[in-house]
Amino acid sequence: MHEIVYFDSPGFAEVSRFCLELSGLEWKNTTVDWDGYTKMKEQGELPWGYLPIIRTPEGVICESNALLRYTGALAGIEPKDLFTRAKVDELVEVINGWRQHFIPTFAIDDLDEKIAARQVMFDDGGKMDLALKAVSDIVENSTTGWLASTDDMTIADIKGFMDTFMMFSGQFDGVVPEMLVKYPALLAFHEKMSNDERVKNYYNNDDEIRWVFRPGAFDDFKSSDNI
Ligand SMILES: N[C@@H](CCC(=O)N[C@@H](CS)C(=O)NCC(=O)O)C(=O)O
C-alpha cells in the first residue's frame, strides 16, 4: 500500500496523487494541516523537513520530483527510450524551476504588496509571463500535442498541466484566470489534458479548488481571435 502525505491543496503533491490513481494500485491520500505538518517534523518523520512524502512498503520517499518519477513509473507511463525519458525529465525540472519565482511572494505579509509583486511577474516580460510563453512554445512545437512529443501522456504533461493551472484556482491572491487570455496555446493544452479520459475521470467531483483541471474551466478566458 502507498500513502502520500501532504496538505489538502494540489501544491507539490497533485501530480503524484494523479499518477498513483493511474497506477491502479491501492493508495491512501493522507492530508495534514500546518499543525499536523509540524508534529510530523518534530517527530522526525520528514527526512528533509518537507512535505510531500510517500510511504511505500519499502520505506519513505521525499522530494516531489522523485515522487513524480516513482509514481509515474508505477503508472507505467515513463518512456522506455532513455533519451525521451531524459527530455521528459528536462521539462519536469524546468517547470519545477518556475516555482522559484513565485514562492518568495508567499512571505509578503501586506496583501496589496503581495498582489502587486505577483502582477509584475505576470505582466509582459515578467518571469511568469516568460514561463507561460515558454510552455506555449513547447505546446506549439510539439509534433503530437504532448509536451515532449511523445505518443502518449508523460509526467511532463501532468506536471505542465497541473503546476500551471493550479496557480489560477483563486488559492493565490492576485493570480486570476483572466491572465490566461494571452496564452491561447496553453489553453489549447488545457483542453487536451482536461478532456483526456484519465484526467477527466480523476476530476469528476466537486472539489472547489480543483475546478481548474476540469474541461471548459477557462472557456470564458479564451480570446475571441482564438475561437
Ligand atoms: N523540494 C521540496 C519542497 C517541498 C515544499 O516546499 N513543501 C512545503 C509545502 S508546499 C513545505 O513542506 N513547507 C514547510 C516549510 O517550509 O516549513 C519538494 O519538491 O518536495
PDB file of C-alpha atoms and ligand atoms in Angstrom:
ATOM      1  CA  MET A   1       0.000   0.000   0.000  1.00  0.00           C
ATOM      2  CA  HIS A   2       1.269   3.507  -0.868  1.00  0.00           C
ATOM      3  CA  GLU A   3       0.390   6.530   1.211  1.00  0.00           C
ATOM      4  CA  ILE A   4       1.017  10.080   0.121  1.00  0.00           C
ATOM      5  CA  VAL A   5       1.113  12.711   2.835  1.00  0.00           C
ATOM      6  CA  TYR A   6       0.681  16.398   2.061  1.00  0.00           C
ATOM      7  CA  PHE A   7      -1.532  19.381   2.694  1.00  0.00           C
ATOM      8  CA  ASP A   8      -5.008  19.230   1.148  1.00  0.00           C
ATOM      9  CA  SER A   9      -4.044  21.636  -1.648  1.00  0.00           C
ATOM     10  CA  PRO A  10      -2.676  20.446  -5.013  1.00  0.00           C
ATOM     11  CA  GLY A  11       0.762  22.076  -4.440  1.00  0.00           C
ATOM     12  CA  PHE A  12       3.701  19.718  -4.756  1.00  0.00           C
ATOM     13  CA  ALA A  13       1.649  16.524  -4.448  1.00  0.00           C
ATOM     14  CA  GLU A  14      -1.133  16.644  -7.016  1.00  0.00           C
ATOM     15  CA  VAL A  15       0.904  15.190  -9.876  1.00  0.00           C
ATOM     16  CA  SER A  16       1.872  12.154  -7.803  1.00  0.00           C
ATOM     17  CA  ARG A  17      -1.641  11.655  -6.470  1.00  0.00           C
ATOM     18  CA  PHE A  18      -2.850  11.512 -10.062  1.00  0.00           C
ATOM     19  CA  CYS A  19      -0.113   9.046 -11.055  1.00  0.00           C
ATOM     20  CA  LEU A  20      -0.950   6.798  -8.105  1.00  0.00           C
ATOM     21  CA  GLU A  21      -4.556   6.801  -9.234  1.00  0.00           C
ATOM     22  CA  LEU A  22      -3.429   5.925 -12.782  1.00  0.00           C
ATOM     23  CA  SER A  23      -1.336   3.068 -11.435  1.00  0.00           C
ATOM     24  CA  GLY A  24      -4.456   1.221 -10.349  1.00  0.00           C
ATOM     25  CA  LEU A  25      -2.684   0.271  -7.109  1.00  0.00           C
ATOM     26  CA  GLU A  26      -4.334   0.753  -3.762  1.00  0.00           C
ATOM     27  CA  TRP A  27      -3.204   4.098  -2.297  1.00  0.00           C
ATOM     28  CA  LYS A  28      -4.111   6.404   0.510  1.00  0.00           C
ATOM     29  CA  ASN A  29      -4.328  10.180   0.331  1.00  0.00           C
ATOM     30  CA  THR A  30      -3.440  11.489   3.773  1.00  0.00           C
ATOM     31  CA  THR A  31      -3.814  15.227   4.282  1.00  0.00           C
ATOM     32  CA  VAL A  32      -2.448  17.289   7.142  1.00  0.00           C
ATOM     33  CA  ASP A  33      -2.817  20.890   8.258  1.00  0.00           C
ATOM     34  CA  TRP A  34       0.064  23.073   9.462  1.00  0.00           C
ATOM     35  CA  ASP A  35      -0.105  21.572  12.994  1.00  0.00           C
ATOM     36  CA  GLY A  36      -0.033  18.081  11.554  1.00  0.00           C
ATOM     37  CA  TYR A  37       2.968  19.003   9.441  1.00  0.00           C
ATOM     38  CA  THR A  38       4.779  20.494  12.435  1.00  0.00           C
ATOM     39  CA  LYS A  39       4.088  17.404  14.503  1.00  0.00           C
ATOM     40  CA  MET A  40       5.470  15.124  11.801  1.00  0.00           C
ATOM     41  CA  LYS A  41       8.556  17.276  11.559  1.00  0.00           C
ATOM     42  CA  GLU A  42       9.116  17.270  15.323  1.00  0.00           C
ATOM     43  CA  GLN A  43       8.665  13.522  15.452  1.00  0.00           C
ATOM     44  CA  GLY A  44      11.382  13.110  12.824  1.00  0.00           C
ATOM     45  CA  GLU A  45       9.040  11.699  10.186  1.00  0.00           C
ATOM     46  CA  LEU A  46      10.243  14.077   7.471  1.00  0.00           C
ATOM     47  CA  PRO A  47      13.791  13.207   6.436  1.00  0.00           C
ATOM     48  CA  TRP A  48      14.395  16.595   4.738  1.00  0.00           C
ATOM     49  CA  GLY A  49      11.841  18.592   6.691  1.00  0.00           C
ATOM     50  CA  TYR A  50       9.302  18.998   3.878  1.00  0.00           C
ATOM     51  CA  LEU A  51       6.076  17.568   2.586  1.00  0.00           C
ATOM     52  CA  PRO A  52       5.065  15.756   0.441  1.00  0.00           C
ATOM     53  CA  ILE A  53       6.362  12.329   1.294  1.00  0.00           C
ATOM     54  CA  ILE A  54       5.204   8.971   0.112  1.00  0.00           C
ATOM     55  CA  ARG A  55       5.236   5.953   2.376  1.00  0.00           C
ATOM     56  CA  THR A  56       5.908   2.791   0.405  1.00  0.00           C
ATOM     57  CA  PRO A  57       6.145  -0.814   1.558  1.00  0.00           C
ATOM     58  CA  GLU A  58       9.944  -0.356   1.356  1.00  0.00           C
ATOM     59  CA  GLY A  59      10.270   2.990   3.107  1.00  0.00           C
ATOM     60  CA  VAL A  60       9.721   6.714   2.733  1.00  0.00           C
ATOM     61  CA  ILE A  61      10.486   8.758  -0.384  1.00  0.00           C
ATOM     62  CA  CYS A  62      10.791  12.563  -0.303  1.00  0.00           C
ATOM     63  CA  GLU A  63      11.125  15.362  -2.856  1.00  0.00           C
ATOM     64  CA  SER A  64       8.174  15.922  -5.119  1.00  0.00           C
ATOM     65  CA  ASN A  65      10.002  15.253  -8.382  1.00  0.00           C
ATOM     66  CA  ALA A  66      11.333  11.951  -7.044  1.00  0.00           C
ATOM     67  CA  LEU A  67       7.770  11.089  -6.055  1.00  0.00           C
ATOM     68  CA  LEU A  68       6.558  12.025  -9.514  1.00  0.00           C
ATOM     69  CA  ARG A  69       9.111   9.825 -11.302  1.00  0.00           C
ATOM     70  CA  TYR A  70       8.365   6.932  -8.969  1.00  0.00           C
ATOM     71  CA  THR A  71       4.595   7.174  -9.230  1.00  0.00           C
ATOM     72  CA  GLY A  72       4.820   7.826 -12.985  1.00  0.00           C
ATOM     73  CA  ALA A  73       6.752   4.564 -13.286  1.00  0.00           C
ATOM     74  CA  LEU A  74       4.134   2.798 -11.151  1.00  0.00           C
ATOM     75  CA  ALA A  75       1.546   4.153 -13.571  1.00  0.00           C
ATOM     76  CA  GLY A  76       3.571   2.691 -16.444  1.00  0.00           C
ATOM     77  CA  ILE A  77       3.823   5.967 -18.326  1.00  0.00           C
ATOM     78  CA  GLU A  78       7.610   6.502 -18.306  1.00  0.00           C
ATOM     79  CA  PRO A  79       9.098   6.394 -21.798  1.00  0.00           C
ATOM     80  CA  LYS A  80      11.222   3.307 -22.361  1.00  0.00           C
ATOM     81  CA  ASP A  81      13.671   5.189 -24.589  1.00  0.00           C
ATOM     82  CA  LEU A  82      16.345   6.818 -22.413  1.00  0.00           C
ATOM     83  CA  PHE A  83      16.734   9.961 -24.498  1.00  0.00           C
ATOM     84  CA  THR A  84      12.995  10.558 -24.487  1.00  0.00           C
ATOM     85  CA  ARG A  85      12.854   9.927 -20.766  1.00  0.00           C
ATOM     86  CA  ALA A  86      15.619  12.481 -20.227  1.00  0.00           C
ATOM     87  CA  LYS A  87      13.758  15.037 -22.337  1.00  0.00           C
ATOM     88  CA  VAL A  88      10.682  14.422 -20.190  1.00  0.00           C
ATOM     89  CA  ASP A  89      12.788  14.931 -17.049  1.00  0.00           C
ATOM     90  CA  GLU A  90      14.237  18.098 -18.548  1.00  0.00           C
ATOM     91  CA  LEU A  91      10.738  19.564 -18.872  1.00  0.00           C
ATOM     92  CA  VAL A  92       9.793  18.435 -15.369  1.00  0.00           C
ATOM     93  CA  GLU A  93      12.807  20.270 -13.965  1.00  0.00           C
ATOM     94  CA  VAL A  94      12.238  23.429 -15.997  1.00  0.00           C
ATOM     95  CA  ILE A  95       8.588  23.609 -14.987  1.00  0.00           C
ATOM     96  CA  ASN A  96       9.541  22.991 -11.356  1.00  0.00           C
ATOM     97  CA  GLY A  97      12.042  25.843 -11.541  1.00  0.00           C
ATOM     98  CA  TRP A  98       9.251  28.334 -12.148  1.00  0.00           C
ATOM     99  CA  ARG A  99       8.207  27.966  -8.548  1.00  0.00           C
ATOM    100  CA  GLN A 100      11.378  29.757  -7.573  1.00  0.00           C
ATOM    101  CA  HIS A 101       9.898  32.987  -8.918  1.00  0.00           C
ATOM    102  CA  PHE A 102       6.595  32.557  -7.185  1.00  0.00           C
ATOM    103  CA  ILE A 103       7.472  31.189  -3.769  1.00  0.00           C
ATOM    104  CA  PRO A 104       9.112  34.342  -2.322  1.00  0.00           C
ATOM    105  CA  THR A 105       5.761  36.156  -2.706  1.00  0.00           C
ATOM    106  CA  PHE A 106       4.256  33.905  -0.015  1.00  0.00           C
ATOM    107  CA  ALA A 107       6.386  35.718   2.550  1.00  0.00           C
ATOM    108  CA  ILE A 108       4.945  39.156   1.708  1.00  0.00           C
ATOM    109  CA  ASP A 109       2.540  39.971   4.555  1.00  0.00           C
ATOM    110  CA  ASP A 110       0.823  43.021   3.094  1.00  0.00           C
ATOM    111  CA  LEU A 111      -1.908  41.786   0.723  1.00  0.00           C
ATOM    112  CA  ASP A 112      -1.669  44.727  -1.709  1.00  0.00           C
ATOM    113  CA  GLU A 113       2.084  44.366  -1.887  1.00  0.00           C
ATOM    114  CA  LYS A 114       1.772  40.630  -2.468  1.00  0.00           C
ATOM    115  CA  ILE A 115      -0.733  41.131  -5.289  1.00  0.00           C
ATOM    116  CA  ALA A 116       1.448  43.830  -6.854  1.00  0.00           C
ATOM    117  CA  ALA A 117       4.548  41.620  -6.718  1.00  0.00           C
ATOM    118  CA  ARG A 118       2.656  38.819  -8.459  1.00  0.00           C
ATOM    119  CA  GLN A 119       1.182  41.172 -11.058  1.00  0.00           C
ATOM    120  CA  VAL A 120       4.694  42.244 -12.077  1.00  0.00           C
ATOM    121  CA  MET A 121       5.578  38.599 -12.696  1.00  0.00           C
ATOM    122  CA  PHE A 122       2.594  38.089 -14.986  1.00  0.00           C
ATOM    123  CA  ASP A 123       2.990  41.386 -16.868  1.00  0.00           C
ATOM    124  CA  ASP A 124       4.611  41.230 -20.325  1.00  0.00           C
ATOM    125  CA  GLY A 125       8.243  40.223 -19.920  1.00  0.00           C
ATOM    126  CA  GLY A 126       7.782  39.247 -16.254  1.00  0.00           C
ATOM    127  CA  LYS A 127       9.127  35.930 -15.031  1.00  0.00           C
ATOM    128  CA  MET A 128       5.808  34.076 -15.023  1.00  0.00           C
ATOM    129  CA  ASP A 129       4.795  35.603 -18.361  1.00  0.00           C
ATOM    130  CA  LEU A 130       8.017  34.278 -19.883  1.00  0.00           C
ATOM    131  CA  ALA A 131       7.423  30.899 -18.237  1.00  0.00           C
ATOM    132  CA  LEU A 132       3.881  30.638 -19.613  1.00  0.00           C
ATOM    133  CA  LYS A 133       5.115  31.723 -23.052  1.00  0.00           C
ATOM    134  CA  ALA A 134       7.777  29.025 -22.824  1.00  0.00           C
ATOM    135  CA  VAL A 135       5.165  26.281 -22.209  1.00  0.00           C
ATOM    136  CA  SER A 136       3.062  27.764 -25.001  1.00  0.00           C
ATOM    137  CA  ASP A 137       6.050  27.428 -27.372  1.00  0.00           C
ATOM    138  CA  ILE A 138       6.586  23.843 -26.248  1.00  0.00           C
ATOM    139  CA  VAL A 139       2.930  23.078 -26.994  1.00  0.00           C
ATOM    140  CA  GLU A 140       3.144  24.763 -30.393  1.00  0.00           C
ATOM    141  CA  ASN A 141       6.328  22.935 -31.347  1.00  0.00           C
ATOM    142  CA  SER A 142       5.095  19.513 -30.264  1.00  0.00           C
ATOM    143  CA  THR A 143       4.566  17.037 -33.079  1.00  0.00           C
ATOM    144  CA  THR A 144       1.992  15.026 -31.095  1.00  0.00           C
ATOM    145  CA  GLY A 145       0.342  17.566 -28.788  1.00  0.00           C
ATOM    146  CA  TRP A 146       2.153  16.075 -25.763  1.00  0.00           C
ATOM    147  CA  LEU A 147       4.868  18.326 -24.336  1.00  0.00           C
ATOM    148  CA  ALA A 148       7.813  16.020 -25.055  1.00  0.00           C
ATOM    149  CA  SER A 149       6.355  14.992 -28.457  1.00  0.00           C
ATOM    150  CA  THR A 150       5.718  11.504 -27.110  1.00  0.00           C
ATOM    151  CA  ASP A 151       2.993   9.157 -28.334  1.00  0.00           C
ATOM    152  CA  ASP A 152       1.114   9.398 -25.060  1.00  0.00           C
ATOM    153  CA  MET A 153       0.930  11.430 -21.863  1.00  0.00           C
ATOM    154  CA  THR A 154       4.080  11.582 -19.722  1.00  0.00           C
ATOM    155  CA  ILE A 155       4.897  13.071 -16.336  1.00  0.00           C
ATOM    156  CA  ALA A 156       5.984  16.246 -18.182  1.00  0.00           C
ATOM    157  CA  ASP A 157       2.419  16.726 -19.408  1.00  0.00           C
ATOM    158  CA  ILE A 158       0.991  16.065 -15.970  1.00  0.00           C
ATOM    159  CA  LYS A 159       3.420  18.498 -14.360  1.00  0.00           C
ATOM    160  CA  GLY A 160       2.947  21.132 -17.080  1.00  0.00           C
ATOM    161  CA  PHE A 161      -0.818  20.898 -16.793  1.00  0.00           C
ATOM    162  CA  MET A 162      -1.213  20.744 -13.037  1.00  0.00           C
ATOM    163  CA  ASP A 163       1.558  23.113 -11.949  1.00  0.00           C
ATOM    164  CA  THR A 164       0.440  25.716 -14.461  1.00  0.00           C
ATOM    165  CA  PHE A 165      -3.300  25.714 -13.951  1.00  0.00           C
ATOM    166  CA  MET A 166      -3.305  25.224 -10.179  1.00  0.00           C
ATOM    167  CA  MET A 167      -1.970  28.774  -9.956  1.00  0.00           C
ATOM    168  CA  PHE A 168      -5.282  30.161 -11.237  1.00  0.00           C
ATOM    169  CA  SER A 169      -7.687  28.446  -8.833  1.00  0.00           C
ATOM    170  CA  GLY A 170      -8.168  31.506  -6.667  1.00  0.00           C
ATOM    171  CA  GLN A 171      -5.957  29.991  -3.984  1.00  0.00           C
ATOM    172  CA  PHE A 172      -3.213  32.542  -4.719  1.00  0.00           C
ATOM    173  CA  ASP A 173      -4.114  36.194  -4.189  1.00  0.00           C
ATOM    174  CA  GLY A 174      -3.615  38.284  -7.289  1.00  0.00           C
ATOM    175  CA  VAL A 175      -3.366  35.382  -9.737  1.00  0.00           C
ATOM    176  CA  VAL A 176      -6.597  35.346 -11.704  1.00  0.00           C
ATOM    177  CA  PRO A 177      -7.890  33.293 -14.668  1.00  0.00           C
ATOM    178  CA  GLU A 178      -8.139  36.443 -16.831  1.00  0.00           C
ATOM    179  CA  MET A 179      -4.352  36.388 -17.001  1.00  0.00           C
ATOM    180  CA  LEU A 180      -4.573  33.322 -19.265  1.00  0.00           C
ATOM    181  CA  VAL A 181      -6.129  35.214 -22.174  1.00  0.00           C
ATOM    182  CA  LYS A 182      -2.622  35.954 -23.500  1.00  0.00           C
ATOM    183  CA  TYR A 183      -1.745  32.259 -23.913  1.00  0.00           C
ATOM    184  CA  PRO A 184      -4.042  30.526 -26.446  1.00  0.00           C
ATOM    185  CA  ALA A 185      -1.680  27.578 -26.966  1.00  0.00           C
ATOM    186  CA  LEU A 186      -1.631  26.961 -23.250  1.00  0.00           C
ATOM    187  CA  LEU A 187      -5.425  26.982 -23.175  1.00  0.00           C
ATOM    188  CA  ALA A 188      -5.431  24.500 -26.058  1.00  0.00           C
ATOM    189  CA  PHE A 189      -3.170  22.271 -23.969  1.00  0.00           C
ATOM    190  CA  HIS A 190      -5.621  22.643 -21.095  1.00  0.00           C
ATOM    191  CA  GLU A 191      -8.388  21.442 -23.370  1.00  0.00           C
ATOM    192  CA  LYS A 192      -6.371  18.403 -24.443  1.00  0.00           C
ATOM    193  CA  MET A 193      -5.377  17.415 -20.921  1.00  0.00           C
ATOM    194  CA  SER A 194      -8.670  18.100 -19.166  1.00  0.00           C
ATOM    195  CA  ASN A 195     -10.578  16.105 -21.797  1.00  0.00           C
ATOM    196  CA  ASP A 196      -8.228  13.127 -21.591  1.00  0.00           C
ATOM    197  CA  GLU A 197     -10.349  10.347 -20.078  1.00  0.00           C
ATOM    198  CA  ARG A 198      -7.804   9.655 -17.319  1.00  0.00           C
ATOM    199  CA  VAL A 199      -7.762  13.279 -16.179  1.00  0.00           C
ATOM    200  CA  LYS A 200     -11.480  13.757 -16.695  1.00  0.00           C
ATOM    201  CA  ASN A 201     -12.333  10.758 -14.540  1.00  0.00           C
ATOM    202  CA  TYR A 202      -9.991  11.846 -11.767  1.00  0.00           C
ATOM    203  CA  TYR A 203     -11.590  15.289 -11.508  1.00  0.00           C
ATOM    204  CA  ASN A 204     -15.147  14.129 -11.895  1.00  0.00           C
ATOM    205  CA  ASN A 205     -16.053  15.520  -8.465  1.00  0.00           C
ATOM    206  CA  ASP A 206     -16.988  18.852  -6.938  1.00  0.00           C
ATOM    207  CA  ASP A 207     -13.726  19.767  -5.250  1.00  0.00           C
ATOM    208  CA  GLU A 208     -13.680  23.566  -5.043  1.00  0.00           C
ATOM    209  CA  ILE A 209     -10.001  24.242  -5.717  1.00  0.00           C
ATOM    210  CA  ARG A 210      -9.634  21.657  -8.478  1.00  0.00           C
ATOM    211  CA  TRP A 211     -12.138  23.229 -10.885  1.00  0.00           C
ATOM    212  CA  VAL A 212      -9.079  24.418 -12.827  1.00  0.00           C
ATOM    213  CA  PHE A 213      -8.419  20.859 -14.036  1.00  0.00           C
ATOM    214  CA  ARG A 214     -11.894  20.245 -15.481  1.00  0.00           C
ATOM    215  CA  PRO A 215     -12.916  20.554 -19.138  1.00  0.00           C
ATOM    216  CA  GLY A 216     -14.069  24.039 -20.077  1.00  0.00           C
ATOM    217  CA  ALA A 217     -12.651  25.565 -16.884  1.00  0.00           C
ATOM    218  CA  PHE A 218     -11.167  28.525 -18.756  1.00  0.00           C
ATOM    219  CA  ASP A 219     -13.587  28.801 -21.677  1.00  0.00           C
ATOM    220  CA  ASP A 220     -14.530  32.307 -20.569  1.00  0.00           C
ATOM    221  CA  PHE A 221     -10.934  33.394 -20.956  1.00  0.00           C
ATOM    222  CA  LYS A 222     -10.287  32.222 -24.490  1.00  0.00           C
ATOM    223  CA  SER A 223      -9.725  35.313 -26.608  1.00  0.00           C
ATOM    224  CA  SER A 224     -12.199  35.897 -29.417  1.00  0.00           C
ATOM    225  CA  ASP A 225      -9.437  35.726 -32.093  1.00  0.00           C
ATOM    226  CA  ASN A 226      -8.941  32.204 -30.974  1.00  0.00           C
ATOM    227  CA  ILE A 227     -12.436  30.839 -31.434  1.00  0.00           C
TER     228      ILE A 227
HETATM  229  N1  LIG B   1      11.829  20.495  -2.656  1.00  0.00           N
HETATM  230  C1  LIG B   1      10.655  20.024  -1.962  1.00  0.00           C
HETATM  231  C2  LIG B   1       9.893  21.254  -1.497  1.00  0.00           C
HETATM  232  C3  LIG B   1       8.593  20.890  -0.844  1.00  0.00           C
HETATM  233  C4  LIG B   1       7.990  22.068  -0.082  1.00  0.00           C
HETATM  234  O1  LIG B   1       8.425  23.230  -0.183  1.00  0.00           O
HETATM  235  N2  LIG B   1       6.980  21.749   0.715  1.00  0.00           N
HETATM  236  C5  LIG B   1       6.317  22.752   1.512  1.00  0.00           C
HETATM  237  C6  LIG B   1       4.828  22.625   1.395  1.00  0.00           C
HETATM  238  S1  LIG B   1       4.249  23.243  -0.149  1.00  0.00           S
HETATM  239  C7  LIG B   1       6.662  22.539   2.965  1.00  0.00           C
HETATM  240  O2  LIG B   1       6.792  21.418   3.417  1.00  0.00           O
HETATM  241  N3  LIG B   1       6.809  23.670   3.678  1.00  0.00           N
HETATM  242  C8  LIG B   1       7.106  23.642   5.045  1.00  0.00           C
HETATM  243  C9  LIG B   1       8.116  24.685   5.413  1.00  0.00           C
HETATM  244  O3  LIG B   1       8.549  25.432   4.509  1.00  0.00           O
HETATM  245  O4  LIG B   1       8.473  24.732   6.588  1.00  0.00           O
HETATM  246  C10 LIG B   1       9.839  19.165  -2.879  1.00  0.00           C
HETATM  247  O5  LIG B   1       9.871  19.370  -4.096  1.00  0.00           O
HETATM  248  O6  LIG B   1       9.174  18.245  -2.388  1.00  0.00           O
END
